[in-house]
Amino acid sequence: MVAEAKLSHTAAMILQAISAGYVYGFSIMEMTGLPSGTVYPAMRRLERDDLIRSQWERQSIADAEQRPPRKYYKITTTGRATLESSRKRYPLLERLIPAEEASSR
Amino acid sequence: MKSPSDVAFSALQQTALHTAALLVPSAERQEWTFEWVSELWHVRRSFARIDETFSLESQGEITRFCLGAFADALCVRHQAVKPTDRHAHMHGSAAQTLLWLSVAFLICLFIASFLPGVEAENEAAQFQISPNALLIAEATDDSANPSISAGLYLDWKSTHQRYFQDLAFYHVTRETAQTGSERISWNVARSSTNLFALLGLPLMHASNDDSGLPSVILSHDAWIRSFAGNPEVPGRILRIGHANVRIAGIAPAGAWRLPGSPDVWLLQPDAQIASDLPARTPGYLFAQLSPRGQAAAQRSGMGISARNLEDLLIDLSGTSLTVPVEGPWNLSAFALFLALLALPAVSSVSLGETHLTPHRASFRETLRRFLFLAAKFGLIAGIALFASYDIAYCRTSSYSGGAECLQLIACFAICLTGFRWTLADQRKRCPVCLRRVTNPASVGLASRTFLGWNGIEMICMGGHTLLHVPAQPTSWFSDQRWLYLDSSWQFLFADTVIY
């Protein structure tokens, strides 16, 4: 049996935020209220364990909006399964970061 | 227009980011910096007022954001140095133990494969001298000294012998040999042509031809030393003394266990021995007993009375050459047997099983545990075999009884120590996951033995078991006990990553 990664509440919150559509570091910071020194390292570890995947925005899009390109994060299939088990472990997770909130932004 | 404080804060934030970037491994630094600079741009934009200026509070927030880059940089660095926590999972595991034992086994095997003495012992065990061959020497002399004259050998050879089927002779001298332009000083044994046949020793890379030149047989040492073990050497022509000779073959390593240490054997017909060696030249005489000789030897021992060249009666003695060579496998099997016999004297053979717990191990767990124990025993036995070879033959390149004795002692010592460790290690392995229990904690007080147990408590990092080892065995707690943890403990253990 392959054991699923057990996430701390913080990591589960960040994964929930990404799943909810907060796809870059600063937006996750704003949503969760966590400092950058917690959010970014947690995202590195989540990415290392294939729970999320990162992708650079195309330069042309950033140029059109006259800003530097951003790195976006996306939850993976494994990440979704882990998030499901984390939701059972932390039942308030979905209430803290509802999916609708991000999609309405 | 930016205020001086904005410029100062901006410089401070950029400096913080670029300083943190130095912590990131160079391969990832550029992308990491790009991401943080980009994020900083967006952060600054979100805090900027309409007039593109910042409040002191905003600058503080932005600076705190930048300081977070240090934690991220350290995280990236840590991941680069230690990409996975596989090592942490491996620590103390059954796989790690088997891996280390296998590495030790392979190292010992590798070293043993390069020791010439090991090959010599294997060959010595493989090639046994003919069982009815005798070394005949004067009874008063040490059989290691040549004592039978060439003349006596030729005299016996030319007359009918009742007790001997065949006779062979050799005499060792130091002579100079010439191989191409190189001159080598060798111990040359001038021997009768039947020497190797009488002793029953086979030749390696034997070469037959009809050149009519006398044949020489190289010792294994001389072959390696002077010809670098070239298998093409048999058939070559050498010059020994004043005569050309042809290399007929190589004597197997360790097969020669007779007096003298010849580098080459120059096989000569008896007529040549008669012309080359003065009649009184002492040498070694070998005889192959006839059935009548064997019966006589059984009846009245190996004492022989004979007349010498001066027609005087001399006492001779025959020494059997069939010294048994145990060979590495028999020797190791014996050492292994001794170690297993001695093991209960130096260690408890109990595996620390406890029957006081309601937990019953599944068949699979039990099988896995015993397979692991068997694998450790097997690897220890293999290490003992090859390490004892390495110890015995690290200083000597040829087979000897002393090396064999050292090998037996070393093999026994390694087996005994290794088996003792194997049992002790097994007792400290979680029966569920076979990981070594760790984090020993002292529990209880010795002064309160009657109120509760005292001893050491260790825990399986997989969260399966606790091991209780009593400091002082009592009638109610004499041996170690396993306490199986139920699933309610699982959340405490980081079997997989928690972050």
Coordinates of C-alpha atoms in Angstrom, one line a residue, chain B:
Chain B
M1 CA 9.0 61.2 -8.5
K2 CA 10.1 58.6 -5.9
S3 CA 10.8 59.8 -2.4
P4 CA 14.3 59.1 -0.9
S5 CA 12.7 56.6 1.6
D6 CA 11.1 54.7 -1.3
V7 CA 14.4 54.5 -3.1
A8 CA 16.1 53.4 0.1
F9 CA 13.4 50.7 0.7
S10 CA 13.5 49.6 -2.9
A11 CA 17.3 49.2 -2.7
L12 CA 16.9 47.3 0.6
Q13 CA 14.3 45.0 -0.9
Q14 CA 16.3 44.3 -4.0
T15 CA 19.4 43.7 -1.9
A16 CA 17.5 41.2 0.3
L17 CA 16.3 39.3 -2.7
H18 CA 19.7 39.2 -4.4
T19 CA 21.5 38.2 -1.1
A20 CA 19.0 35.4 -0.6
A21 CA 19.6 34.3 -4.2
L22 CA 23.2 33.5 -3.2
L23 CA 21.8 30.7 -1.0
V24 CA 20.1 29.1 -4.0
P25 CA 22.2 26.6 -5.9
S26 CA 23.6 28.2 -9.1
A27 CA 21.7 25.9 -11.4
E28 CA 18.4 27.2 -10.1
R29 CA 19.4 30.7 -9.1
Q30 CA 18.4 32.5 -12.3
E31 CA 14.9 31.2 -12.4
W32 CA 14.4 31.6 -8.6
T33 CA 15.5 35.3 -8.8
F34 CA 13.3 35.9 -11.8
E35 CA 10.3 34.5 -9.9
W36 CA 10.9 36.6 -6.8
V37 CA 11.7 39.8 -8.7
S38 CA 8.4 39.3 -10.6
E39 CA 6.5 38.6 -7.4
L40 CA 8.1 41.7 -5.8
W41 CA 6.9 43.8 -8.8
H42 CA 3.3 42.6 -8.2
V43 CA 3.5 43.0 -4.5
R44 CA 4.8 46.6 -4.9
R45 CA 2.0 47.3 -7.3
S46 CA -0.6 46.0 -5.0
F47 CA 0.7 48.2 -2.2
A48 CA 1.3 51.3 -4.3
R49 CA -1.0 54.3 -3.9
I50 CA -2.5 56.0 -6.8
D51 CA 0.4 58.4 -7.0
E52 CA 2.9 55.5 -7.1
T53 CA 4.2 56.2 -3.6
F54 CA 4.2 53.9 -0.6
S55 CA 3.4 54.4 3.0
L56 CA 5.9 53.4 5.6
E57 CA 3.6 50.5 6.7
S58 CA 3.4 49.3 3.1
Q59 CA 7.2 49.4 2.7
G60 CA 7.5 47.4 5.9
E61 CA 5.1 44.8 4.5
I62 CA 7.0 44.6 1.2
T63 CA 10.3 44.3 3.1
R64 CA 8.9 41.5 5.2
F65 CA 7.7 39.8 2.0
C66 CA 11.3 40.1 0.6
L67 CA 12.8 38.7 3.8
G68 CA 10.7 35.6 3.3
A69 CA 12.9 34.9 0.3
F70 CA 15.6 33.7 2.7
A71 CA 13.4 30.9 4.0
D72 CA 12.5 30.0 0.4
A73 CA 16.1 30.1 -0.7
L74 CA 17.2 27.8 2.1
C75 CA 14.3 25.4 1.2
V76 CA 15.4 25.3 -2.4
R77 CA 19.0 24.7 -1.3
H78 CA 18.0 21.9 1.1
Q79 CA 16.0 20.2 -1.6
A80 CA 18.9 20.4 -4.1
V81 CA 21.3 18.9 -1.6
K82 CA 18.9 16.3 -0.4
P83 CA 16.3 15.9 -3.2
T84 CA 14.3 13.3 -1.4
D85 CA 14.0 12.1 2.1
R86 CA 14.7 8.6 1.0
H87 CA 17.7 8.4 3.2
A88 CA 15.6 9.2 6.2
H89 CA 13.3 6.4 5.3
M90 CA 16.2 4.1 4.6
H91 CA 17.8 4.8 8.0
G92 CA 17.8 1.7 10.1
S93 CA 15.6 -0.2 7.6
A94 CA 16.1 -3.9 6.7
A95 CA 17.0 -2.9 3.2
Q96 CA 19.8 -0.6 4.4
T97 CA 21.2 -3.4 6.6
L98 CA 21.1 -5.9 3.8
L99 CA 22.7 -3.3 1.5
W100 CA 25.6 -2.7 3.8
L101 CA 26.2 -6.4 4.4
S102 CA 26.1 -7.0 0.6
V103 CA 28.6 -4.2 0.1
A104 CA 30.9 -5.7 2.7
F105 CA 30.5 -9.1 1.1
L106 CA 31.3 -7.8 -2.3
I107 CA 34.4 -6.0 -1.0
C108 CA 35.7 -9.1 0.7
L109 CA 34.9 -11.1 -2.5
F110 CA 36.6 -8.5 -4.7
I111 CA 39.8 -8.5 -2.5
A112 CA 39.9 -12.3 -2.4
S113 CA 39.6 -12.6 -6.1
F114 CA 43.0 -10.7 -6.4
L115 CA 44.9 -12.7 -3.9
P116 CA 47.1 -15.4 -5.5
G117 CA 47.2 -17.4 -2.2
V118 CA 43.4 -17.9 -2.5
E119 CA 43.8 -19.4 -5.9
A120 CA 46.7 -21.5 -4.7
E121 CA 44.5 -22.9 -1.9
N122 CA 41.7 -23.7 -4.2
E123 CA 44.0 -25.5 -6.6
A124 CA 45.8 -27.3 -3.7
A125 CA 42.5 -28.7 -2.7
Q126 CA 41.7 -29.6 -6.3
F127 CA 45.0 -31.4 -7.1
Q128 CA 45.8 -34.2 -4.8
I129 CA 49.1 -36.1 -5.0
S130 CA 48.8 -39.7 -5.9
P131 CA 47.9 -41.6 -2.7
N132 CA 50.6 -44.3 -2.9
A133 CA 53.5 -41.8 -3.6
L134 CA 56.3 -41.8 -0.9
L135 CA 59.1 -39.4 -0.4
I136 CA 62.2 -41.5 0.5
A137 CA 65.0 -40.0 2.5
E138 CA 67.7 -41.2 4.9
A139 CA 66.1 -42.0 8.2
T140 CA 68.6 -39.8 10.1
D141 CA 67.9 -36.8 7.9
D142 CA 65.2 -34.3 7.8
S143 CA 63.1 -35.2 4.7
A144 CA 63.3 -31.5 3.7
N145 CA 67.0 -32.0 2.8
P146 CA 68.0 -33.8 -0.3
S147 CA 69.6 -37.1 0.9
I148 CA 69.3 -39.7 -1.9
S149 CA 72.1 -39.6 -4.4
A150 CA 71.4 -39.5 -8.2
G151 CA 73.6 -42.6 -8.5
L152 CA 71.4 -44.6 -6.0
Y153 CA 68.3 -43.5 -7.9
L154 CA 69.7 -44.7 -11.2
D155 CA 70.9 -47.9 -9.6
W156 CA 67.4 -48.6 -8.2
K157 CA 65.7 -47.6 -11.4
S158 CA 67.8 -50.0 -13.4
T159 CA 67.1 -53.0 -11.1
H160 CA 63.8 -54.8 -10.5
Q161 CA 61.9 -53.4 -7.5
R162 CA 59.5 -55.6 -5.5
Y163 CA 57.9 -52.9 -3.5
F164 CA 58.0 -49.9 -5.9
Q165 CA 56.1 -49.6 -9.2
D166 CA 58.0 -46.5 -10.3
L167 CA 60.7 -44.1 -9.1
A168 CA 61.2 -40.4 -9.8
F169 CA 64.0 -38.1 -8.8
Y170 CA 64.9 -34.4 -8.8
H171 CA 67.8 -32.2 -7.7
V172 CA 67.4 -28.4 -7.3
T173 CA 70.2 -26.0 -8.3
R174 CA 70.4 -22.3 -8.9
E175 CA 70.9 -21.7 -12.6
T176 CA 70.6 -18.8 -15.1
A177 CA 67.9 -18.9 -17.7
Q178 CA 67.6 -16.7 -20.7
T179 CA 64.3 -15.7 -22.1
G180 CA 64.9 -13.6 -25.2
S181 CA 67.3 -10.8 -24.1
E182 CA 66.4 -11.2 -20.4
R183 CA 68.5 -13.3 -18.0
I184 CA 66.7 -14.7 -15.0
S185 CA 68.1 -16.7 -12.0
W186 CA 65.9 -19.6 -11.3
N187 CA 65.8 -22.6 -9.0
V188 CA 65.9 -25.3 -11.6
A189 CA 64.9 -28.8 -10.6
R190 CA 66.6 -31.4 -12.9
S191 CA 64.1 -34.2 -12.7
S192 CA 63.2 -37.5 -14.2
T193 CA 60.6 -37.2 -17.0
N194 CA 58.1 -39.2 -15.0
L195 CA 58.0 -36.9 -12.0
F196 CA 54.7 -35.2 -12.6
A197 CA 53.1 -38.4 -13.8
L198 CA 54.2 -40.2 -10.7
L199 CA 52.9 -37.5 -8.4
G200 CA 49.6 -37.3 -10.4
L201 CA 49.9 -33.6 -10.9
P202 CA 48.3 -32.2 -14.1
L203 CA 49.7 -29.4 -16.2
M204 CA 48.1 -26.2 -17.2
H205 CA 48.3 -25.1 -20.9
A206 CA 50.3 -28.3 -21.7
S207 CA 52.0 -28.1 -25.1
N208 CA 53.2 -31.1 -27.0
D209 CA 55.6 -31.0 -30.0
D210 CA 58.3 -33.2 -31.5
S211 CA 61.1 -30.6 -31.6
G212 CA 63.3 -33.1 -29.6
L213 CA 64.3 -30.4 -27.1
P214 CA 64.1 -31.1 -23.4
S215 CA 60.9 -30.0 -21.8
V216 CA 60.6 -27.6 -18.8
I217 CA 57.6 -27.0 -16.7
L218 CA 57.2 -23.5 -15.2
S219 CA 56.0 -23.1 -11.6
H220 CA 52.8 -20.9 -11.4
D221 CA 54.8 -18.2 -9.5
A222 CA 57.6 -18.1 -12.2
W223 CA 54.9 -18.0 -14.9
I224 CA 53.3 -15.0 -13.3
R225 CA 56.5 -13.3 -12.3
S226 CA 58.5 -13.7 -15.5
F227 CA 55.8 -14.0 -18.1
A228 CA 53.0 -12.0 -16.6
G229 CA 50.7 -15.1 -16.8
N230 CA 50.8 -15.2 -20.6
P231 CA 48.9 -18.3 -21.7
E232 CA 50.9 -18.3 -25.0
V233 CA 54.2 -19.1 -23.1
P234 CA 54.0 -22.9 -23.4
G235 CA 55.8 -24.0 -26.6
R236 CA 58.4 -21.2 -26.3
I237 CA 62.1 -22.0 -26.4
L238 CA 64.3 -20.9 -23.4
R239 CA 68.0 -21.4 -22.7
I240 CA 68.8 -22.9 -19.3
G241 CA 72.5 -23.3 -18.6
H242 CA 74.0 -24.2 -22.0
A243 CA 71.0 -26.0 -23.5
N244 CA 67.9 -24.9 -25.3
V245 CA 64.7 -26.2 -23.7
R246 CA 61.0 -25.9 -24.6
I247 CA 58.3 -24.9 -22.1
A248 CA 55.9 -27.8 -21.9
G249 CA 53.4 -26.4 -19.5
I250 CA 52.6 -24.7 -16.2
A251 CA 52.3 -26.4 -12.8
P252 CA 49.1 -25.4 -11.1
A253 CA 49.4 -22.9 -8.2
G254 CA 49.6 -24.6 -4.9
A255 CA 49.8 -28.0 -6.3
W256 CA 53.5 -28.4 -5.5
R257 CA 53.9 -29.1 -1.8
L258 CA 57.2 -31.0 -1.8
P259 CA 60.7 -30.0 -0.6
G260 CA 62.6 -27.4 -2.5
S261 CA 61.0 -24.5 -4.2
P262 CA 61.7 -25.0 -7.9
D263 CA 60.8 -22.2 -10.4
V264 CA 61.1 -24.7 -13.3
W265 CA 61.4 -28.4 -13.6
L266 CA 63.7 -29.5 -16.3
L267 CA 62.5 -33.0 -17.3
Q268 CA 65.4 -35.2 -18.3
P269 CA 65.7 -38.9 -19.3
D270 CA 67.7 -41.0 -16.9
A271 CA 70.6 -41.2 -19.3
Q272 CA 70.8 -37.4 -19.3
I273 CA 70.6 -37.3 -15.5
A274 CA 73.4 -39.8 -15.4
S275 CA 75.6 -37.6 -17.6
D276 CA 74.7 -34.2 -16.1
L277 CA 74.7 -35.0 -12.4
P278 CA 77.6 -36.6 -10.6
A279 CA 76.6 -39.9 -8.9
R280 CA 76.8 -38.5 -5.4
T281 CA 74.6 -35.4 -6.1
P282 CA 71.9 -35.5 -3.5
G283 CA 68.3 -35.1 -4.5
Y284 CA 64.8 -36.1 -3.6
L285 CA 63.5 -39.5 -4.5
F286 CA 59.9 -40.5 -4.9
A287 CA 58.4 -43.9 -5.2
Q288 CA 55.1 -45.2 -6.2
L289 CA 54.3 -48.2 -4.0
S290 CA 53.3 -51.5 -5.7
P291 CA 50.5 -53.5 -4.2
R292 CA 53.1 -55.7 -2.5
G293 CA 54.8 -52.5 -1.2
Q294 CA 51.5 -51.2 0.1
A295 CA 50.9 -54.5 2.0
A296 CA 54.4 -54.4 3.4
A297 CA 54.0 -50.8 4.5
Q298 CA 50.8 -51.7 6.3
R299 CA 52.5 -54.6 8.0
S300 CA 55.8 -53.1 9.1
G301 CA 55.6 -49.3 8.5
M302 CA 57.7 -47.2 6.2
G303 CA 61.2 -48.1 7.3
I304 CA 63.4 -49.3 4.5
S305 CA 66.9 -50.9 4.6
A306 CA 68.9 -50.6 1.5
R307 CA 72.5 -50.7 0.3
N308 CA 74.1 -47.4 -0.9
L309 CA 76.6 -46.9 -3.7
E310 CA 79.4 -48.1 -1.4
D311 CA 77.4 -51.3 -0.7
L312 CA 76.8 -50.2 2.9
L313 CA 73.5 -50.9 4.6
I314 CA 71.6 -47.6 5.2
D315 CA 68.3 -47.0 6.8
L316 CA 65.7 -45.0 4.8
S317 CA 62.3 -43.8 5.7
G318 CA 59.3 -43.3 3.5
T319 CA 57.0 -40.3 4.1
S320 CA 53.5 -40.3 2.6
L321 CA 52.8 -37.3 0.5
T322 CA 49.1 -37.3 0.6
V323 CA 48.7 -34.5 3.1
P324 CA 45.0 -33.8 3.2
V325 CA 44.0 -30.3 2.1
E326 CA 40.7 -29.4 3.5
G327 CA 39.9 -26.8 0.9
P328 CA 38.1 -23.6 1.5
W329 CA 34.5 -24.9 1.6
N330 CA 35.2 -27.7 4.1
L331 CA 37.2 -25.3 6.3
S332 CA 34.5 -22.7 6.2
A333 CA 31.8 -25.2 6.9
F334 CA 33.7 -26.5 9.9
A335 CA 34.2 -22.9 11.2
L336 CA 30.5 -22.2 10.6
F337 CA 29.6 -25.3 12.5
L338 CA 31.9 -24.4 15.4
A339 CA 30.5 -20.8 15.5
L340 CA 26.9 -22.1 15.6
L341 CA 27.9 -24.5 18.4
A342 CA 29.6 -21.7 20.4
L343 CA 26.8 -19.1 19.7
P344 CA 24.6 -20.0 22.7
A345 CA 27.6 -19.6 25.0
V346 CA 28.2 -16.0 24.0
S347 CA 24.7 -14.7 23.2
S348 CA 21.1 -15.4 24.0
V349 CA 19.5 -17.1 21.0
S350 CA 16.1 -15.8 21.8
L351 CA 14.7 -13.4 19.2
G352 CA 12.8 -11.4 21.8
E353 CA 9.4 -12.8 20.9
T354 CA 6.7 -12.2 23.4
H355 CA 3.5 -14.1 23.9
L356 CA 2.0 -11.7 26.4
T357 CA 0.5 -9.5 23.8
P358 CA -2.8 -10.1 22.1
H359 CA -1.3 -9.1 18.7
R360 CA -0.6 -12.1 16.5
A361 CA 1.8 -11.5 13.6
S362 CA 0.5 -12.5 10.2
F363 CA 2.1 -15.3 8.3
R364 CA 3.6 -12.8 5.8
E365 CA 5.2 -10.7 8.7
T366 CA 6.6 -13.8 10.2
L367 CA 8.0 -15.1 6.9
R368 CA 9.5 -11.7 6.1
R369 CA 11.1 -11.6 9.5
F370 CA 12.7 -15.0 9.2
L371 CA 13.8 -14.4 5.6
F372 CA 15.5 -11.3 6.7
L373 CA 17.2 -13.2 9.6
A374 CA 18.3 -15.9 7.1
A375 CA 19.6 -13.4 4.7
K376 CA 21.7 -11.7 7.4
F377 CA 23.1 -15.1 8.5
G378 CA 23.9 -16.0 4.9
L379 CA 25.6 -12.7 4.2
I380 CA 27.6 -12.9 7.4
A381 CA 28.7 -16.5 6.5
G382 CA 29.8 -15.2 3.1
I383 CA 31.6 -12.3 4.5
A384 CA 33.4 -14.6 7.0
L385 CA 34.4 -16.9 4.2
F386 CA 36.0 -14.3 2.0
A387 CA 37.3 -12.0 4.8
S388 CA 39.1 -15.0 6.3
Y389 CA 40.6 -15.6 2.9
D390 CA 41.7 -12.0 2.8
I391 CA 43.2 -12.2 6.3
A392 CA 45.0 -15.5 5.7
Y393 CA 46.4 -14.7 2.3
C394 CA 47.1 -10.9 2.5
R395 CA 50.8 -11.5 3.2
T396 CA 51.4 -14.9 1.6
S397 CA 51.0 -15.7 -2.0
S398 CA 51.1 -19.5 -1.8
Y399 CA 49.2 -22.2 0.0
S400 CA 50.4 -23.1 3.4
G401 CA 49.1 -25.0 6.4
G402 CA 49.7 -21.9 8.6
A403 CA 47.5 -19.7 6.3
E404 CA 44.8 -22.4 6.4
C405 CA 44.9 -22.4 10.2
L406 CA 44.7 -18.6 10.2
Q407 CA 41.8 -18.8 7.8
L408 CA 39.9 -21.3 10.1
I409 CA 40.5 -19.0 13.2
A410 CA 39.5 -15.9 11.3
C411 CA 36.4 -17.5 9.8
F412 CA 35.3 -18.8 13.2
A413 CA 35.8 -15.4 14.9
I414 CA 34.0 -13.5 12.2
C415 CA 31.1 -16.0 12.1
L416 CA 30.7 -16.0 15.9
T417 CA 30.9 -12.2 16.2
G418 CA 28.6 -11.7 13.1
F419 CA 26.0 -14.2 14.3
R420 CA 26.0 -12.6 17.7
W421 CA 25.4 -9.2 16.1
T422 CA 22.7 -10.7 13.8
L423 CA 20.7 -12.0 16.8
A424 CA 21.1 -8.7 18.8
D425 CA 20.1 -6.7 15.7
Q426 CA 17.1 -8.9 15.1
R427 CA 15.9 -8.4 18.7
K428 CA 15.9 -4.6 18.1
R429 CA 13.9 -4.8 14.9
C430 CA 10.2 -3.9 14.8
P431 CA 8.4 -7.2 14.0
V432 CA 6.0 -5.3 11.7
C433 CA 8.4 -3.2 9.5
L434 CA 11.8 -4.6 10.4
R435 CA 13.2 -1.2 11.1
R436 CA 15.5 -0.8 14.1
V437 CA 13.8 0.8 17.1
T438 CA 15.3 4.1 18.1
N439 CA 15.1 6.9 20.7
P440 CA 15.9 4.9 23.8
A441 CA 14.2 6.4 26.9
S442 CA 14.9 5.4 30.4
V443 CA 11.7 4.4 32.2
G444 CA 11.1 3.9 35.9
L445 CA 13.5 3.8 38.8
A446 CA 15.5 0.8 39.9
S447 CA 14.6 1.6 43.5
R448 CA 10.9 1.0 42.6
T449 CA 11.2 -2.3 41.0
F450 CA 8.4 -3.8 43.1
L451 CA 6.0 -1.0 42.0
G452 CA 6.7 -0.9 38.3
W453 CA 9.2 -2.0 35.7
N454 CA 12.3 0.0 35.0
G455 CA 14.4 -0.2 31.9
I456 CA 14.7 1.2 28.4
E457 CA 11.9 2.0 26.1
M458 CA 12.5 2.3 22.4
I459 CA 10.1 3.2 19.6
C460 CA 9.7 2.2 16.0
M461 CA 9.8 5.3 13.8
G462 CA 7.1 3.8 11.6
G463 CA 4.7 4.0 14.6
H464 CA 4.1 0.3 14.9
T465 CA 5.7 -0.8 18.2
L466 CA 7.3 0.1 21.4
L467 CA 10.0 -2.1 22.8
H468 CA 10.4 -2.5 26.5
V469 CA 13.7 -3.9 27.7
P470 CA 13.9 -4.5 31.5
A471 CA 17.1 -3.1 33.1
Q472 CA 16.9 -5.8 35.7
P473 CA 15.1 -9.1 34.8
T474 CA 12.5 -10.0 37.3
S475 CA 10.2 -13.0 37.7
W476 CA 7.4 -11.1 36.1
F477 CA 9.4 -9.2 33.5
S478 CA 12.4 -11.2 32.5
D479 CA 12.7 -10.6 28.8
Q480 CA 12.0 -7.7 26.4
R481 CA 8.4 -7.1 25.3
W482 CA 6.9 -5.6 22.3
L483 CA 3.9 -3.3 22.7
Y484 CA 2.0 -3.0 19.4
L485 CA 0.6 0.5 18.8
D486 CA -2.9 0.8 17.3
S487 CA -3.9 3.2 14.6
S488 CA -4.7 6.0 17.0
W489 CA -0.9 6.6 17.3
Q490 CA -0.4 6.9 13.5
F491 CA -0.8 10.6 13.3
L492 CA 2.3 11.1 15.5
F493 CA 4.6 9.4 13.1
A494 CA 6.0 10.9 9.9
D495 CA 6.2 7.8 7.9
T496 CA 5.6 10.0 4.9
V497 CA 6.4 13.7 4.7
I498 CA 4.7 16.1 6.9
Y499 CA 5.1 19.8 6.2

